[in-house]
Amino acid sequence: MTGRDAREWGTDVRVAVVGAGIGGLALAQGLHRSGLDVVVVERDLDLARTGGYRLHLGVPALTALRELLDPSLVELLHASAARDDRGIAVRDHRGRLIAHGGTAGQEALDVDRVTLRLLLAHGLGDVLRLGRRCTGHEVRGDRVVTHLDDGSSVESDVLVGADGVSSVVATALAGRPTARPTGLSGVAGWTTADVLPPEARRLVDRSAVLAIGPGGSGLYLSLHDPLQQSPIRIGTSAATTREPRVIWGVIATDAVLPPQLRRSSSPEVVRAAATVLRRGHWADSLVSIVERADPEGVSVFRFSAADPTDIASWPSTRVTALGDAVHAVPPTGGRGAATAVVDAAELCTALTAAARGEVTPVMAVHDYERLLRPRAADAVRESLQPVGWIRATATPAGSVVARAALPLAALVGGAAAAVRRRR
């Protein structure tokens, strides 16, 4: 990315993006910076109103953002995020170490989702068309017409669906939904770090945690301690990085955490999540993190995933998709937003080549989708592994095996960690 205005190349390429999530906004930033004509259609009126809490950005995602963003925004990203180069510890329901993995020692950042979304919207101005929903699209020769729910439409050379798991754009491309439920649901929330019991604080101080328990239950924990406590403001919306807090997610089968829980009050949701752990005989220190949560910060959601063998299997045209719209990644791998950002960088590179006249828009889409398929499939497969572990413990037999095997696995994992420390 050089920031050179596309008009100098003599080829106009207009791109319409449906969805102002992390991937859609990252793409818009890159295209706008390179001088392409881009418009983003988003159903939300307030970009600060978004689900989720913490996003993990590893080396590929950070490299992609440096390509897409103005350097001043990259600096702001680093200042408003927390460094996370400790990897992730897999533990059992009593907090005992089973294994340690991830990318320990490599550059990585954790950033609040609202903070990142507002940062990525910074400077886009009239590029954003908020409060409008895509109802469909049609290709007319060398133009794509995107229809909106207010009766208006947007014409472009290329249309990109960045509208999430239930993407209107990607569903039309594939002729069917591009994701399906995994059978798991989650309750996510946050708890101020200074109210944690000492045992829980020691666990999250060492690394992020993915814990597996009997009865089809799991718990994700990560301490979020940003470097800078300052607001990021876009128009009337603002996101402020707050005091250190533990971001947590209770994971269980749909039978244990039914989707209808979404209609319950926040205190009821917190109690339901804590009850799942209590029934599984989780350590009191872990359960207390959930019980001490801010009830206003909880949300309930279902886990969906793409079929890793069937990603973007449609013929390349002037319409494509990125992020969860094309390869839904369950949050158990922590790779959803990071993968969408890499999608955006690769697609931006391809479309910029089209603006230079080096390839046609259709071939630009083809080049992007060719790179997308194997990379996205790897992210989905990796994220589905913990889903399989949790589902395996959900049956009566699986629960019995888990109660017997998890302590043994923790014993082996703890011994291996002790050997590594001596070295």
Tab-separated table of N, CA and C in Angstrom, residues 54-155:
chain	number	residue	atom	x	y	z
A	54	ARG	N	-13.480	-8.697	23.423
A	54	ARG	CA	-12.038	-8.655	23.220
A	54	ARG	C	-11.689	-9.406	21.945
A	55	LEU	N	-10.781	-8.832	21.180
A	55	LEU	CA	-10.318	-9.458	19.953
A	55	LEU	C	-8.807	-9.668	20.049
A	56	HIS	N	-8.372	-10.810	19.549
A	56	HIS	CA	-6.944	-11.133	19.564
A	56	HIS	C	-6.383	-10.938	18.155
A	57	LEU	N	-5.311	-10.170	18.059
A	57	LEU	CA	-4.673	-9.885	16.781
A	57	LEU	C	-3.235	-10.369	16.843
A	58	GLY	N	-2.925	-11.406	16.081
A	58	GLY	CA	-1.568	-11.926	16.014
A	58	GLY	C	-0.763	-11.271	14.905
A	59	VAL	N	0.386	-11.859	14.605
A	59	VAL	CA	1.305	-11.264	13.629
A	59	VAL	C	0.655	-11.053	12.266
A	60	PRO	N	-0.046	-12.044	11.676
A	60	PRO	CA	-0.633	-11.805	10.350
A	60	PRO	C	-1.635	-10.649	10.348
A	61	ALA	N	-2.478	-10.566	11.378
A	61	ALA	CA	-3.473	-9.495	11.427
A	61	ALA	C	-2.819	-8.135	11.622
A	62	LEU	N	-1.810	-8.054	12.484
A	62	LEU	CA	-1.132	-6.775	12.713
A	62	LEU	C	-0.386	-6.334	11.464
A	63	THR	N	0.215	-7.280	10.754
A	63	THR	CA	0.876	-6.947	9.487
A	63	THR	C	-0.133	-6.424	8.479
A	64	ALA	N	-1.295	-7.069	8.417
A	64	ALA	CA	-2.340	-6.629	7.491
A	64	ALA	C	-2.820	-5.225	7.829
A	65	LEU	N	-3.002	-4.928	9.116
A	65	LEU	CA	-3.478	-3.602	9.502
A	65	LEU	C	-2.452	-2.521	9.191
A	66	ARG	N	-1.178	-2.840	9.277
A	66	ARG	CA	-0.159	-1.860	8.906
A	66	ARG	C	-0.219	-1.548	7.413
A	67	GLU	N	-0.650	-2.520	6.622
A	67	GLU	CA	-0.809	-2.292	5.180
A	67	GLU	C	-2.053	-1.465	4.880
A	68	LEU	N	-3.094	-1.655	5.670
A	68	LEU	CA	-4.383	-1.049	5.365
A	68	LEU	C	-4.546	0.352	5.942
A	69	LEU	N	-3.950	0.624	7.091
A	69	LEU	CA	-4.265	1.834	7.838
A	69	LEU	C	-3.193	2.904	7.711
A	70	ASP	N	-3.627	4.141	7.899
A	70	ASP	CA	-2.686	5.236	8.049
A	70	ASP	C	-1.827	4.975	9.292
A	71	PRO	N	-0.530	5.305	9.249
A	71	PRO	CA	0.343	5.024	10.403
A	71	PRO	C	-0.167	5.597	11.722
A	72	SER	N	-0.858	6.718	11.672
A	72	SER	CA	-1.359	7.306	12.914
A	72	SER	C	-2.408	6.404	13.566
A	73	LEU	N	-3.204	5.708	12.756
A	73	LEU	CA	-4.196	4.780	13.304
A	73	LEU	C	-3.531	3.529	13.855
A	74	VAL	N	-2.452	3.082	13.211
A	74	VAL	CA	-1.709	1.933	13.735
A	74	VAL	C	-1.131	2.277	15.106
A	75	GLU	N	-0.605	3.487	15.235
A	75	GLU	CA	-0.066	3.915	16.528
A	75	GLU	C	-1.167	3.937	17.590
A	76	LEU	N	-2.336	4.452	17.221
A	76	LEU	CA	-3.447	4.515	18.163
A	76	LEU	C	-3.913	3.113	18.555
A	77	LEU	N	-3.911	2.191	17.600
A	77	LEU	CA	-4.274	0.806	17.899
A	77	LEU	C	-3.358	0.232	18.968
A	78	HIS	N	-2.072	0.398	18.805
A	78	HIS	CA	-1.122	-0.151	19.776
A	78	HIS	C	-1.280	0.510	21.143
A	79	ALA	N	-1.572	1.797	21.154
A	79	ALA	CA	-1.702	2.509	22.427
A	79	ALA	C	-2.960	2.106	23.181
A	80	SER	N	-4.010	1.723	22.463
A	80	SER	CA	-5.292	1.418	23.109
A	80	SER	C	-5.506	-0.072	23.328
A	81	ALA	N	-4.496	-0.887	23.004
A	81	ALA	CA	-4.614	-2.339	23.143
A	81	ALA	C	-3.728	-2.825	24.282
A	82	ALA	N	-3.858	-4.086	24.583
A	82	ALA	CA	-3.001	-4.740	25.576
A	82	ALA	C	-2.123	-5.748	24.858
A	83	ARG	N	-0.852	-5.764	25.211
A	83	ARG	CA	0.038	-6.764	24.632
A	83	ARG	C	-0.332	-8.150	25.140
A	84	ASP	N	-0.307	-9.136	24.248
A	84	ASP	CA	-0.637	-10.503	24.645
A	84	ASP	C	0.274	-11.455	23.885
A	85	ASP	N	1.456	-11.695	24.458
A	85	ASP	CA	2.424	-12.581	23.820
A	85	ASP	C	2.696	-13.811	24.683
A	86	ARG	N	1.707	-14.148	25.534
A	86	ARG	CA	1.919	-15.248	26.486
A	86	ARG	C	1.312	-16.572	26.022
A	87	GLY	N	0.646	-16.589	24.879
A	87	GLY	CA	-0.001	-17.806	24.429
A	87	GLY	C	-1.264	-18.079	25.218
A	88	ILE	N	-1.714	-19.336	25.197
A	88	ILE	CA	-2.946	-19.716	25.890
A	88	ILE	C	-2.723	-21.030	26.629
A	89	ALA	N	-3.218	-21.098	27.853
A	89	ALA	CA	-3.104	-22.308	28.653
A	89	ALA	C	-4.412	-23.084	28.588
A	90	VAL	N	-4.330	-24.362	28.291
A	90	VAL	CA	-5.495	-25.250	28.346
A	90	VAL	C	-5.501	-25.890	29.731
A	91	ARG	N	-6.596	-25.696	30.469
A	91	ARG	CA	-6.689	-26.195	31.839
A	91	ARG	C	-7.954	-27.036	31.999
A	92	ASP	N	-8.022	-27.776	33.098
A	92	ASP	CA	-9.249	-28.505	33.386
A	92	ASP	C	-10.162	-27.641	34.255
A	93	HIS	N	-11.303	-28.193	34.659
A	93	HIS	CA	-12.307	-27.413	35.368
A	93	HIS	C	-11.896	-27.068	36.798
A	94	ARG	N	-10.799	-27.641	37.257
A	94	ARG	CA	-10.274	-27.283	38.569
A	94	ARG	C	-9.109	-26.299	38.470
A	95	GLY	N	-8.814	-25.868	37.248
A	95	GLY	CA	-7.745	-24.895	37.043
A	95	GLY	C	-6.379	-25.501	36.817
A	96	ARG	N	-6.292	-26.824	36.717
A	96	ARG	CA	-5.007	-27.497	36.560
A	96	ARG	C	-4.563	-27.476	35.100
A	97	LEU	N	-3.279	-27.254	34.888
A	97	LEU	CA	-2.728	-27.111	33.537
A	97	LEU	C	-2.720	-28.438	32.797
A	98	ILE	N	-3.230	-28.420	31.565
A	98	ILE	CA	-3.178	-29.585	30.678
A	98	ILE	C	-2.125	-29.377	29.602
A	99	ALA	N	-2.136	-28.207	28.987
A	99	ALA	CA	-1.166	-27.913	27.924
A	99	ALA	C	-1.058	-26.411	27.775
A	100	HIS	N	0.004	-25.983	27.125
A	100	HIS	CA	0.189	-24.561	26.844
A	100	HIS	C	0.522	-24.434	25.364
A	101	GLY	N	-0.261	-23.606	24.669
A	101	GLY	CA	-0.060	-23.486	23.229
A	101	GLY	C	-0.199	-22.057	22.772
A	102	GLY	N	-0.577	-21.907	21.514
A	102	GLY	CA	-0.700	-20.569	20.939
A	102	GLY	C	0.627	-20.056	20.440
A	103	THR	N	0.755	-18.743	20.407
A	103	THR	CA	1.928	-18.101	19.808
A	103	THR	C	2.717	-17.351	20.865
A	104	ALA	N	3.043	-18.029	21.966
A	104	ALA	CA	3.798	-17.388	23.035
A	104	ALA	C	5.108	-16.828	22.507
A	105	GLY	N	5.414	-15.595	22.886
A	105	GLY	CA	6.647	-14.945	22.462
A	105	GLY	C	6.521	-14.146	21.191
A	106	GLN	N	5.450	-14.353	20.421
A	106	GLN	CA	5.251	-13.589	19.197
A	106	GLN	C	4.429	-12.336	19.478
A	107	GLU	N	4.620	-11.340	18.621
A	107	GLU	CA	3.875	-10.096	18.787
A	107	GLU	C	2.378	-10.368	18.662
A	108	ALA	N	1.619	-9.872	19.619
A	108	ALA	CA	0.163	-10.018	19.575
A	108	ALA	C	-0.453	-8.929	20.432
A	109	LEU	N	-1.652	-8.505	20.054
A	109	LEU	CA	-2.383	-7.502	20.798
A	109	LEU	C	-3.785	-8.009	21.085
A	110	ASP	N	-4.314	-7.598	22.238
A	110	ASP	CA	-5.732	-7.766	22.546
A	110	ASP	C	-6.353	-6.385	22.542
A	111	VAL	N	-7.479	-6.248	21.866
A	111	VAL	CA	-8.122	-4.937	21.774
A	111	VAL	C	-9.618	-5.093	21.986
A	112	ASP	N	-10.215	-4.119	22.632
A	112	ASP	CA	-11.659	-4.091	22.817
A	112	ASP	C	-12.345	-3.956	21.459
A	113	ARG	N	-13.417	-4.738	21.244
A	113	ARG	CA	-14.073	-4.748	19.938
A	113	ARG	C	-14.632	-3.373	19.561
A	114	VAL	N	-15.280	-2.709	20.491
A	114	VAL	CA	-15.840	-1.395	20.180
A	114	VAL	C	-14.723	-0.411	19.841
A	115	THR	N	-13.645	-0.455	20.620
A	115	THR	CA	-12.509	0.420	20.357
A	115	THR	C	-11.981	0.216	18.942
A	116	LEU	N	-11.793	-1.047	18.557
A	116	LEU	CA	-11.253	-1.323	17.224
A	116	LEU	C	-12.232	-0.912	16.134
A	117	ARG	N	-13.516	-1.147	16.357
A	117	ARG	CA	-14.498	-0.782	15.327
A	117	ARG	C	-14.515	0.724	15.096
A	118	LEU	N	-14.478	1.500	16.171
A	118	LEU	CA	-14.480	2.957	16.015
A	118	LEU	C	-13.177	3.451	15.410
A	119	LEU	N	-12.083	2.823	15.789
A	119	LEU	CA	-10.799	3.211	15.208
A	119	LEU	C	-10.796	2.973	13.698
A	120	LEU	N	-11.343	1.833	13.273
A	120	LEU	CA	-11.372	1.510	11.843
A	120	LEU	C	-12.346	2.391	11.067
A	121	ALA	N	-13.305	3.000	11.763
A	121	ALA	CA	-14.234	3.909	11.085
A	121	ALA	C	-13.678	5.325	10.995
A	122	HIS	N	-12.596	5.600	11.703
A	122	HIS	CA	-12.060	6.960	11.777
A	122	HIS	C	-11.662	7.467	10.384
A	123	GLY	N	-12.144	8.654	10.044
A	123	GLY	CA	-11.761	9.297	8.790
A	123	GLY	C	-12.535	8.850	7.565
A	124	LEU	N	-13.445	7.898	7.704
A	124	LEU	CA	-14.180	7.416	6.532
A	124	LEU	C	-15.322	8.348	6.137
A	125	GLY	N	-15.865	9.086	7.085
A	125	GLY	CA	-16.839	10.133	6.767
A	125	GLY	C	-17.970	9.667	5.883
A	126	ASP	N	-18.099	10.295	4.702
A	126	ASP	CA	-19.207	10.012	3.789
A	126	ASP	C	-19.134	8.621	3.170
A	127	VAL	N	-18.016	7.941	3.360
A	127	VAL	CA	-17.920	6.560	2.865
A	127	VAL	C	-18.968	5.681	3.553
A	128	LEU	N	-19.287	5.999	4.805
A	128	LEU	CA	-20.218	5.194	5.592
A	128	LEU	C	-21.658	5.623	5.359
A	129	ARG	N	-22.545	4.677	5.122
A	129	ARG	CA	-23.983	4.913	5.016
A	129	ARG	C	-24.660	4.052	6.074
A	130	LEU	N	-24.895	4.645	7.228
A	130	LEU	CA	-25.394	3.913	8.381
A	130	LEU	C	-26.912	3.829	8.383
A	131	GLY	N	-27.431	2.846	9.105
A	131	GLY	CA	-28.869	2.683	9.237
A	131	GLY	C	-29.544	2.132	8.007
A	132	ARG	N	-28.795	1.435	7.166
A	132	ARG	CA	-29.367	0.848	5.953
A	132	ARG	C	-28.970	-0.620	5.856
A	133	ARG	N	-29.896	-1.421	5.398
A	133	ARG	CA	-29.693	-2.859	5.325
A	133	ARG	C	-29.776	-3.329	3.882
A	134	CYS	N	-28.867	-4.223	3.495
A	134	CYS	CA	-28.899	-4.808	2.151
A	134	CYS	C	-30.004	-5.852	2.083
A	135	THR	N	-30.820	-5.765	1.031
A	135	THR	CA	-31.886	-6.741	0.827
A	135	THR	C	-31.594	-7.701	-0.321
A	136	GLY	N	-30.569	-7.413	-1.104
A	136	GLY	CA	-30.213	-8.270	-2.229
A	136	GLY	C	-29.356	-7.525	-3.224
A	137	HIS	N	-28.917	-8.239	-4.247
A	137	HIS	CA	-28.108	-7.598	-5.284
A	137	HIS	C	-28.342	-8.296	-6.617
A	138	GLU	N	-27.962	-7.632	-7.683
A	138	GLU	CA	-28.002	-8.242	-9.019
A	138	GLU	C	-26.845	-7.688	-9.845
A	139	VAL	N	-26.309	-8.557	-10.692
A	139	VAL	CA	-25.223	-8.168	-11.590
A	139	VAL	C	-25.822	-7.813	-12.933
A	140	ARG	N	-25.532	-6.594	-13.376
A	140	ARG	CA	-26.012	-6.120	-14.668
A	140	ARG	C	-24.806	-5.787	-15.530
A	141	GLY	N	-24.386	-6.760	-16.324
A	141	GLY	CA	-23.219	-6.546	-17.173
A	141	GLY	C	-21.968	-6.348	-16.337
A	142	ASP	N	-21.337	-5.179	-16.477
A	142	ASP	CA	-20.116	-4.914	-15.716
A	142	ASP	C	-20.398	-4.086	-14.455
A	143	ARG	N	-21.649	-4.046	-14.022
A	143	ARG	CA	-22.018	-3.311	-12.813
A	143	ARG	C	-22.785	-4.231	-11.865
A	144	VAL	N	-22.644	-3.961	-10.580
A	144	VAL	CA	-23.408	-4.671	-9.551
A	144	VAL	C	-24.323	-3.661	-8.878
A	145	VAL	N	-25.600	-3.997	-8.787
A	145	VAL	CA	-26.573	-3.123	-8.134
A	145	VAL	C	-26.957	-3.759	-6.790
A	146	THR	N	-26.695	-3.037	-5.711
A	146	THR	CA	-27.023	-3.510	-4.368
A	146	THR	C	-28.273	-2.793	-3.892
A	147	HIS	N	-29.308	-3.547	-3.565
A	147	HIS	CA	-30.589	-2.976	-3.151
A	147	HIS	C	-30.622	-2.821	-1.630
A	148	LEU	N	-31.147	-1.686	-1.166
A	148	LEU	CA	-31.210	-1.387	0.262
A	148	LEU	C	-32.649	-1.317	0.733
A	149	ASP	N	-32.832	-1.442	2.052
A	149	ASP	CA	-34.183	-1.533	2.590
A	149	ASP	C	-34.935	-0.214	2.592
A	150	ASP	N	-34.266	0.890	2.286
A	150	ASP	CA	-34.987	2.169	2.204
A	150	ASP	C	-35.441	2.468	0.785
A	151	GLY	N	-35.282	1.481	-0.112
A	151	GLY	CA	-35.700	1.640	-1.499
A	151	GLY	C	-34.622	2.164	-2.409
A	152	SER	N	-33.490	2.580	-1.861
A	152	SER	CA	-32.391	3.078	-2.682
A	152	SER	C	-31.502	1.922	-3.116
A	153	SER	N	-30.503	2.208	-3.914
A	153	SER	CA	-29.565	1.186	-4.375
A	153	SER	C	-28.187	1.818	-4.553
A	154	VAL	N	-27.190	0.972	-4.613
A	154	VAL	CA	-25.802	1.404	-4.821
A	154	VAL	C	-25.246	0.636	-6.007
A	155	GLU	N	-24.670	1.349	-6.961
A	155	GLU	CA	-24.016	0.702	-8.100
A	155	GLU	C	-22.518	0.677	-7.875
